[in-house]
Amino acid sequence: MRVEIWTDIACPWCYVGKARFDKALADFPHRDQVEVVHRSFELDPGRAKGDVQPVVAMLTRKYGMSEAQAEAGEDNLGAQAAAEGLEYRTRGRDHGNTFDMHRLLHFAKEQGRQDALIQILYRANFAEERSVFTEGDERLVELATEAGLDAEAVRAVLADPDAYADEVRADEREAAQLGATGVPFFVLDRKYGVSGAQPAEIFTQALTQAWGEHSPLKLIDQADADACGPDGCAVPQH
């Protein structure tokens, strides 16, 4: 069974939602047969790469809230994160363009390191003092190598603005087609969608329900018939 998760590294609820989903998946009896794929979704796709600003300032400008309201929201997110065992800096974080991170996540998927990288990027963005936006490509190289990726290969991806760009855009188009207007957005076996950072119990319910409808292909006719296989083709005897 495949679970696809549309997320953005700049999305705090994606950070919390992943922890809740991971908790449900860890307790799921068929977890070893569940493939998790992370898909791209930019919350701020029009932001220029060098346009970085404090999170609180971004929230007040984007949503028209007061600074006190923005800080209260960050405090609430910090409490929600702490309840899931996550570190979360409620003050001093910044916000910027995440397109290069999404490109690296597609590269990491090819290397079998996607989940490791997304977890490291979340931690770096939400829990660490160093910015993932202001230190240039070498900060991303550092984080990607921590996830087990080759540093020179990562630099090559970052140096080529077209590398994995089509894959990121394709994910974003698909999210729109599926009706996702925000993230996190979870799609289970292309049958069920779960929107938002739901409690772990909801993810458990969704996994169980999707698994119950996930079954191997049923053959209509079990009778032997001529066919071709790895050892060749059946030869008619008459």
PDB file of C-alpha atoms in Angstrom:
ATOM      1  CA  MET A   1       0.000   0.000   0.000  1.00  0.00           C
ATOM      2  CA  ARG A   2       1.283   3.474  -0.833  1.00  0.00           C
ATOM      3  CA  VAL A   3       0.783   6.618   1.226  1.00  0.00           C
ATOM      4  CA  GLU A   4       1.634   9.915  -0.478  1.00  0.00           C
ATOM      5  CA  ILE A   5       2.116  12.990   1.681  1.00  0.00           C
ATOM      6  CA  TRP A   6       2.073  16.491   0.204  1.00  0.00           C
ATOM      7  CA  THR A   7       4.038  18.807   2.492  1.00  0.00           C
ATOM      8  CA  ASP A   8       6.254  21.887   2.655  1.00  0.00           C
ATOM      9  CA  ILE A   9       9.320  22.291   4.874  1.00  0.00           C
ATOM     10  CA  ALA A  10       8.055  25.755   5.837  1.00  0.00           C
ATOM     11  CA  CYS A  11       4.780  24.275   7.131  1.00  0.00           C
ATOM     12  CA  PRO A  12       4.733  23.751  10.923  1.00  0.00           C
ATOM     13  CA  TRP A  13       1.619  21.590  10.773  1.00  0.00           C
ATOM     14  CA  CYS A  14       3.430  19.323   8.298  1.00  0.00           C
ATOM     15  CA  TYR A  15       6.173  18.903  10.904  1.00  0.00           C
ATOM     16  CA  VAL A  16       3.631  18.007  13.585  1.00  0.00           C
ATOM     17  CA  GLY A  17       1.477  15.967  11.196  1.00  0.00           C
ATOM     18  CA  LYS A  18       4.394  13.796  10.120  1.00  0.00           C
ATOM     19  CA  ALA A  19       5.132  12.925  13.751  1.00  0.00           C
ATOM     20  CA  ARG A  20       1.505  11.939  14.306  1.00  0.00           C
ATOM     21  CA  PHE A  21       1.372   9.887  11.123  1.00  0.00           C
ATOM     22  CA  ASP A  22       4.683   8.196  11.961  1.00  0.00           C
ATOM     23  CA  LYS A  23       3.284   7.272  15.368  1.00  0.00           C
ATOM     24  CA  ALA A  24       0.247   5.656  13.762  1.00  0.00           C
ATOM     25  CA  LEU A  25       2.370   3.882  11.162  1.00  0.00           C
ATOM     26  CA  ALA A  26       4.761   2.509  13.804  1.00  0.00           C
ATOM     27  CA  ASP A  27       1.835   0.749  15.493  1.00  0.00           C
ATOM     28  CA  PHE A  28       0.226  -0.424  12.246  1.00  0.00           C
ATOM     29  CA  PRO A  29       0.469  -4.236  11.894  1.00  0.00           C
ATOM     30  CA  HIS A  30       1.250  -4.020   8.152  1.00  0.00           C
ATOM     31  CA  ARG A  31       3.718  -1.133   8.388  1.00  0.00           C
ATOM     32  CA  ASP A  32       6.427  -3.089   6.542  1.00  0.00           C
ATOM     33  CA  GLN A  33       4.138  -3.243   3.526  1.00  0.00           C
ATOM     34  CA  VAL A  34       3.395   0.481   3.433  1.00  0.00           C
ATOM     35  CA  GLU A  35       5.421   2.671   1.083  1.00  0.00           C
ATOM     36  CA  VAL A  36       5.539   6.336   2.096  1.00  0.00           C
ATOM     37  CA  VAL A  37       6.296   8.918  -0.590  1.00  0.00           C
ATOM     38  CA  HIS A  38       6.720  12.628   0.145  1.00  0.00           C
ATOM     39  CA  ARG A  39       5.314  14.982  -2.483  1.00  0.00           C
ATOM     40  CA  SER A  40       6.065  18.652  -3.056  1.00  0.00           C
ATOM     41  CA  PHE A  41       3.806  21.566  -2.146  1.00  0.00           C
ATOM     42  CA  GLU A  42       5.097  25.135  -1.786  1.00  0.00           C
ATOM     43  CA  LEU A  43       3.164  27.387   0.544  1.00  0.00           C
ATOM     44  CA  ASP A  44       4.886  30.447  -0.888  1.00  0.00           C
ATOM     45  CA  PRO A  45       5.881  29.552  -4.464  1.00  0.00           C
ATOM     46  CA  GLY A  46       6.139  33.164  -5.626  1.00  0.00           C
ATOM     47  CA  ARG A  47       8.758  34.129  -3.039  1.00  0.00           C
ATOM     48  CA  ALA A  48      12.188  34.855  -4.498  1.00  0.00           C
ATOM     49  CA  LYS A  49      15.044  32.660  -3.334  1.00  0.00           C
ATOM     50  CA  GLY A  50      16.786  35.514  -1.506  1.00  0.00           C
ATOM     51  CA  ASP A  51      13.621  36.915   0.078  1.00  0.00           C
ATOM     52  CA  VAL A  52      13.892  35.802   3.709  1.00  0.00           C
ATOM     53  CA  GLN A  53      12.028  37.361   6.613  1.00  0.00           C
ATOM     54  CA  PRO A  54      11.184  36.533  10.232  1.00  0.00           C
ATOM     55  CA  VAL A  55       8.246  34.159  10.626  1.00  0.00           C
ATOM     56  CA  VAL A  56       6.298  36.539  12.891  1.00  0.00           C
ATOM     57  CA  ALA A  57       6.699  39.391  10.381  1.00  0.00           C
ATOM     58  CA  MET A  58       5.582  37.089   7.559  1.00  0.00           C
ATOM     59  CA  LEU A  59       2.481  36.035   9.504  1.00  0.00           C
ATOM     60  CA  THR A  60       1.454  39.592  10.329  1.00  0.00           C
ATOM     61  CA  ARG A  61       1.856  40.688   6.720  1.00  0.00           C
ATOM     62  CA  LYS A  62       0.291  37.631   5.068  1.00  0.00           C
ATOM     63  CA  TYR A  63      -2.679  37.134   7.384  1.00  0.00           C
ATOM     64  CA  GLY A  64      -3.225  40.644   8.694  1.00  0.00           C
ATOM     65  CA  MET A  65      -2.835  39.586  12.321  1.00  0.00           C
ATOM     66  CA  SER A  66      -1.137  41.529  15.063  1.00  0.00           C
ATOM     67  CA  GLU A  67       2.340  40.650  16.288  1.00  0.00           C
ATOM     68  CA  ALA A  68       0.820  39.412  19.551  1.00  0.00           C
ATOM     69  CA  GLN A  69      -1.555  37.147  17.652  1.00  0.00           C
ATOM     70  CA  ALA A  70       1.280  35.772  15.536  1.00  0.00           C
ATOM     71  CA  GLU A  71       3.380  35.077  18.609  1.00  0.00           C
ATOM     72  CA  ALA A  72       0.439  33.399  20.349  1.00  0.00           C
ATOM     73  CA  GLY A  73       0.001  31.165  17.308  1.00  0.00           C
ATOM     74  CA  GLU A  74       3.668  30.219  17.448  1.00  0.00           C
ATOM     75  CA  ASP A  75       3.340  29.423  21.150  1.00  0.00           C
ATOM     76  CA  ASN A  76       0.384  27.161  20.386  1.00  0.00           C
ATOM     77  CA  LEU A  77       2.353  25.379  17.679  1.00  0.00           C
ATOM     78  CA  GLY A  78       5.249  24.950  20.083  1.00  0.00           C
ATOM     79  CA  ALA A  79       2.936  23.270  22.573  1.00  0.00           C
ATOM     80  CA  GLN A  80       1.469  20.994  19.892  1.00  0.00           C
ATOM     81  CA  ALA A  81       4.965  20.027  18.748  1.00  0.00           C
ATOM     82  CA  ALA A  82       6.133  19.365  22.301  1.00  0.00           C
ATOM     83  CA  ALA A  83       3.178  17.025  22.810  1.00  0.00           C
ATOM     84  CA  GLU A  84       4.563  14.921  19.955  1.00  0.00           C
ATOM     85  CA  GLY A  85       8.085  14.956  21.377  1.00  0.00           C
ATOM     86  CA  LEU A  86       9.330  17.553  18.885  1.00  0.00           C
ATOM     87  CA  GLU A  87      11.513  20.572  19.509  1.00  0.00           C
ATOM     88  CA  TYR A  88      10.111  23.854  18.191  1.00  0.00           C
ATOM     89  CA  ARG A  89      11.593  27.342  18.371  1.00  0.00           C
ATOM     90  CA  THR A  90       8.682  29.712  18.873  1.00  0.00           C
ATOM     91  CA  ARG A  91      10.831  32.816  18.387  1.00  0.00           C
ATOM     92  CA  GLY A  92      13.607  33.765  16.002  1.00  0.00           C
ATOM     93  CA  ARG A  93      12.809  31.490  13.067  1.00  0.00           C
ATOM     94  CA  ASP A  94      12.732  32.790   9.519  1.00  0.00           C
ATOM     95  CA  HIS A  95      10.788  32.015   6.366  1.00  0.00           C
ATOM     96  CA  GLY A  96      11.897  31.721   2.749  1.00  0.00           C
ATOM     97  CA  ASN A  97      11.653  29.868  -0.544  1.00  0.00           C
ATOM     98  CA  THR A  98      11.685  26.050  -0.260  1.00  0.00           C
ATOM     99  CA  PHE A  99      11.940  25.091  -3.937  1.00  0.00           C
ATOM    100  CA  ASP A 100      15.545  23.851  -3.714  1.00  0.00           C
ATOM    101  CA  MET A 101      14.648  21.692  -0.723  1.00  0.00           C
ATOM    102  CA  HIS A 102      11.869  20.070  -2.711  1.00  0.00           C
ATOM    103  CA  ARG A 103      14.262  19.420  -5.591  1.00  0.00           C
ATOM    104  CA  LEU A 104      16.660  17.743  -3.169  1.00  0.00           C
ATOM    105  CA  LEU A 105      13.841  15.629  -1.743  1.00  0.00           C
ATOM    106  CA  HIS A 106      13.157  14.244  -5.216  1.00  0.00           C
ATOM    107  CA  PHE A 107      16.854  13.465  -5.614  1.00  0.00           C
ATOM    108  CA  ALA A 108      16.843  11.825  -2.177  1.00  0.00           C
ATOM    109  CA  LYS A 109      13.885   9.670  -3.185  1.00  0.00           C
ATOM    110  CA  GLU A 110      15.975   8.165  -5.994  1.00  0.00           C
ATOM    111  CA  GLN A 111      18.667   7.363  -3.431  1.00  0.00           C
ATOM    112  CA  GLY A 112      16.250   5.842  -0.927  1.00  0.00           C
ATOM    113  CA  ARG A 113      16.938   8.661   1.566  1.00  0.00           C
ATOM    114  CA  GLN A 114      13.836  10.816   1.188  1.00  0.00           C
ATOM    115  CA  ASP A 115      12.306  10.216   4.599  1.00  0.00           C
ATOM    116  CA  ALA A 116      15.648  10.763   6.310  1.00  0.00           C
ATOM    117  CA  LEU A 117      16.168  14.059   4.507  1.00  0.00           C
ATOM    118  CA  ILE A 118      12.715  15.466   5.143  1.00  0.00           C
ATOM    119  CA  GLN A 119      13.016  14.720   8.840  1.00  0.00           C
ATOM    120  CA  ILE A 120      16.410  16.465   8.983  1.00  0.00           C
ATOM    121  CA  LEU A 121      15.100  19.490   7.068  1.00  0.00           C
ATOM    122  CA  TYR A 122      12.132  19.780   9.438  1.00  0.00           C
ATOM    123  CA  ARG A 123      14.396  19.603  12.462  1.00  0.00           C
ATOM    124  CA  ALA A 124      16.774  22.181  11.008  1.00  0.00           C
ATOM    125  CA  ASN A 125      13.974  24.601  10.147  1.00  0.00           C
ATOM    126  CA  PHE A 126      11.860  24.311  13.272  1.00  0.00           C
ATOM    127  CA  ALA A 127      14.248  23.346  16.061  1.00  0.00           C
ATOM    128  CA  GLU A 128      17.728  24.677  15.276  1.00  0.00           C
ATOM    129  CA  GLU A 129      19.052  28.213  15.573  1.00  0.00           C
ATOM    130  CA  ARG A 130      20.874  28.152  12.234  1.00  0.00           C
ATOM    131  CA  SER A 131      18.716  29.133   9.282  1.00  0.00           C
ATOM    132  CA  VAL A 132      18.042  26.857   6.325  1.00  0.00           C
ATOM    133  CA  PHE A 133      17.436  29.950   4.185  1.00  0.00           C
ATOM    134  CA  THR A 134      20.270  32.436   4.778  1.00  0.00           C
ATOM    135  CA  GLU A 135      23.464  30.370   4.688  1.00  0.00           C
ATOM    136  CA  GLY A 136      23.394  29.447   1.004  1.00  0.00           C
ATOM    137  CA  ASP A 137      23.623  26.063  -0.665  1.00  0.00           C
ATOM    138  CA  GLU A 138      26.307  24.736   1.677  1.00  0.00           C
ATOM    139  CA  ARG A 139      23.808  24.613   4.543  1.00  0.00           C
ATOM    140  CA  LEU A 140      21.593  22.338   2.440  1.00  0.00           C
ATOM    141  CA  VAL A 141      24.617  20.260   1.410  1.00  0.00           C
ATOM    142  CA  GLU A 142      25.478  19.795   5.080  1.00  0.00           C
ATOM    143  CA  LEU A 143      21.965  18.639   5.924  1.00  0.00           C
ATOM    144  CA  ALA A 144      21.715  16.382   2.883  1.00  0.00           C
ATOM    145  CA  THR A 145      24.987  14.629   3.685  1.00  0.00           C
ATOM    146  CA  GLU A 146      23.686  14.064   7.213  1.00  0.00           C
ATOM    147  CA  ALA A 147      20.823  12.199   5.537  1.00  0.00           C
ATOM    148  CA  GLY A 148      23.320   9.972   3.753  1.00  0.00           C
ATOM    149  CA  LEU A 149      23.559  11.711   0.386  1.00  0.00           C
ATOM    150  CA  ASP A 150      26.787  12.364  -1.489  1.00  0.00           C
ATOM    151  CA  ALA A 151      27.924  15.974  -1.044  1.00  0.00           C
ATOM    152  CA  GLU A 152      29.170  16.472  -4.601  1.00  0.00           C
ATOM    153  CA  ALA A 153      26.000  14.987  -6.072  1.00  0.00           C
ATOM    154  CA  VAL A 154      23.935  17.332  -3.907  1.00  0.00           C
ATOM    155  CA  ARG A 155      25.988  20.329  -5.036  1.00  0.00           C
ATOM    156  CA  ALA A 156      25.418  19.304  -8.653  1.00  0.00           C
ATOM    157  CA  VAL A 157      21.655  19.214  -8.129  1.00  0.00           C
ATOM    158  CA  LEU A 158      21.636  22.612  -6.427  1.00  0.00           C
ATOM    159  CA  ALA A 159      23.854  24.124  -9.144  1.00  0.00           C
ATOM    160  CA  ASP A 160      21.409  23.104 -11.864  1.00  0.00           C
ATOM    161  CA  PRO A 161      18.104  24.991 -11.398  1.00  0.00           C
ATOM    162  CA  ASP A 162      16.366  22.600 -13.779  1.00  0.00           C
ATOM    163  CA  ALA A 163      17.315  19.448 -11.867  1.00  0.00           C
ATOM    164  CA  TYR A 164      14.115  17.877 -10.513  1.00  0.00           C
ATOM    165  CA  ALA A 165      12.208  21.113 -11.120  1.00  0.00           C
ATOM    166  CA  ASP A 166       9.709  19.334 -13.366  1.00  0.00           C
ATOM    167  CA  GLU A 167       9.115  16.728 -10.666  1.00  0.00           C
ATOM    168  CA  VAL A 168       8.335  19.412  -8.103  1.00  0.00           C
ATOM    169  CA  ARG A 169       5.924  21.171 -10.457  1.00  0.00           C
ATOM    170  CA  ALA A 170       4.268  17.876 -11.376  1.00  0.00           C
ATOM    171  CA  ASP A 171       3.617  17.161  -7.681  1.00  0.00           C
ATOM    172  CA  GLU A 172       2.087  20.586  -7.252  1.00  0.00           C
ATOM    173  CA  ARG A 173      -0.181  20.183 -10.277  1.00  0.00           C
ATOM    174  CA  GLU A 174      -1.283  16.800  -9.003  1.00  0.00           C
ATOM    175  CA  ALA A 175      -2.079  18.254  -5.588  1.00  0.00           C
ATOM    176  CA  ALA A 176      -4.359  20.785  -7.267  1.00  0.00           C
ATOM    177  CA  GLN A 177      -6.040  18.042  -9.295  1.00  0.00           C
ATOM    178  CA  LEU A 178      -6.676  16.068  -6.102  1.00  0.00           C
ATOM    179  CA  GLY A 179      -8.244  19.112  -4.485  1.00  0.00           C
ATOM    180  CA  ALA A 180      -5.497  19.831  -1.962  1.00  0.00           C
ATOM    181  CA  THR A 181      -5.595  23.500  -1.015  1.00  0.00           C
ATOM    182  CA  GLY A 182      -3.319  23.163   2.003  1.00  0.00           C
ATOM    183  CA  VAL A 183      -0.868  20.816   3.637  1.00  0.00           C
ATOM    184  CA  PRO A 184      -0.207  18.326   5.045  1.00  0.00           C
ATOM    185  CA  PHE A 185      -2.357  16.291   2.702  1.00  0.00           C
ATOM    186  CA  PHE A 186      -2.242  12.499   2.916  1.00  0.00           C
ATOM    187  CA  VAL A 187      -3.455  10.194   0.144  1.00  0.00           C
ATOM    188  CA  LEU A 188      -3.755   6.493   0.915  1.00  0.00           C
ATOM    189  CA  ASP A 189      -3.694   4.114  -2.034  1.00  0.00           C
ATOM    190  CA  ARG A 190      -5.367   6.815  -4.153  1.00  0.00           C
ATOM    191  CA  LYS A 191      -8.617   5.945  -2.383  1.00  0.00           C
ATOM    192  CA  TYR A 192      -8.662   8.049   0.766  1.00  0.00           C
ATOM    193  CA  GLY A 193      -7.485  11.545   1.559  1.00  0.00           C
ATOM    194  CA  VAL A 194      -6.693  12.947   4.998  1.00  0.00           C
ATOM    195  CA  SER A 195      -6.213  16.695   5.276  1.00  0.00           C
ATOM    196  CA  GLY A 196      -4.291  18.401   8.054  1.00  0.00           C
ATOM    197  CA  ALA A 197      -2.272  17.316  11.081  1.00  0.00           C
ATOM    198  CA  GLN A 198      -4.913  14.952  12.399  1.00  0.00           C
ATOM    199  CA  PRO A 199      -4.499  13.036  15.671  1.00  0.00           C
ATOM    200  CA  ALA A 200      -2.638   9.729  15.387  1.00  0.00           C
ATOM    201  CA  GLU A 201      -5.924   7.894  15.957  1.00  0.00           C
ATOM    202  CA  ILE A 202      -7.350   9.307  12.737  1.00  0.00           C
ATOM    203  CA  PHE A 203      -4.309   8.132  10.798  1.00  0.00           C
ATOM    204  CA  THR A 204      -4.647   4.701  12.376  1.00  0.00           C
ATOM    205  CA  GLN A 205      -8.274   4.576  11.264  1.00  0.00           C
ATOM    206  CA  ALA A 206      -7.365   5.682   7.743  1.00  0.00           C
ATOM    207  CA  LEU A 207      -4.547   3.136   7.439  1.00  0.00           C
ATOM    208  CA  THR A 208      -6.794   0.340   8.679  1.00  0.00           C
ATOM    209  CA  GLN A 209      -9.622   1.252   6.338  1.00  0.00           C
ATOM    210  CA  ALA A 210      -7.365   1.651   3.312  1.00  0.00           C
ATOM    211  CA  TRP A 211      -5.604  -1.635   4.068  1.00  0.00           C
ATOM    212  CA  GLY A 212      -8.949  -3.411   4.370  1.00  0.00           C
ATOM    213  CA  GLU A 213      -9.734  -2.442   0.785  1.00  0.00           C
ATOM    214  CA  HIS A 214      -6.204  -3.108  -0.453  1.00  0.00           C
ATOM    215  CA  SER A 215      -6.060  -6.619  -1.861  1.00  0.00           C
ATOM    216  CA  PRO A 216      -4.025  -8.465  -4.444  1.00  0.00           C
ATOM    217  CA  LEU A 217      -5.352  -8.835  -7.974  1.00  0.00           C
ATOM    218  CA  LYS A 218      -8.111 -11.426  -8.201  1.00  0.00           C
ATOM    219  CA  LEU A 219      -7.877 -13.717 -11.207  1.00  0.00           C
ATOM    220  CA  ILE A 220     -11.138 -14.447 -12.990  1.00  0.00           C
ATOM    221  CA  ASP A 221     -10.042 -17.821 -14.372  1.00  0.00           C
ATOM    222  CA  GLN A 222      -7.603 -19.977 -12.427  1.00  0.00           C
ATOM    223  CA  ALA A 223      -7.435 -22.691 -15.115  1.00  0.00           C
ATOM    224  CA  ASP A 224      -4.055 -23.243 -16.733  1.00  0.00           C
ATOM    225  CA  ALA A 225      -3.681 -21.620 -20.118  1.00  0.00           C
ATOM    226  CA  ASP A 226      -0.858 -21.057 -22.565  1.00  0.00           C
ATOM    227  CA  ALA A 227       1.304 -18.087 -21.634  1.00  0.00           C
ATOM    228  CA  CYS A 228       4.838 -16.708 -21.796  1.00  0.00           C
ATOM    229  CA  GLY A 229       7.071 -16.300 -18.767  1.00  0.00           C
ATOM    230  CA  PRO A 230      10.716 -15.907 -17.721  1.00  0.00           C
ATOM    231  CA  ASP A 231      11.468 -19.447 -18.936  1.00  0.00           C
ATOM    232  CA  GLY A 232       9.912 -18.928 -22.333  1.00  0.00           C
ATOM    233  CA  CYS A 233       6.560 -19.571 -23.967  1.00  0.00           C
ATOM    234  CA  ALA A 234       4.361 -22.630 -23.838  1.00  0.00           C
ATOM    235  CA  VAL A 235       4.599 -24.642 -27.046  1.00  0.00           C
ATOM    236  CA  PRO A 236       1.376 -26.189 -28.328  1.00  0.00           C
ATOM    237  CA  GLN A 237       1.618 -29.991 -28.384  1.00  0.00           C
ATOM    238  CA  HIS A 238      -1.065 -30.585 -30.997  1.00  0.00           C
TER     239      HIS A 238
END
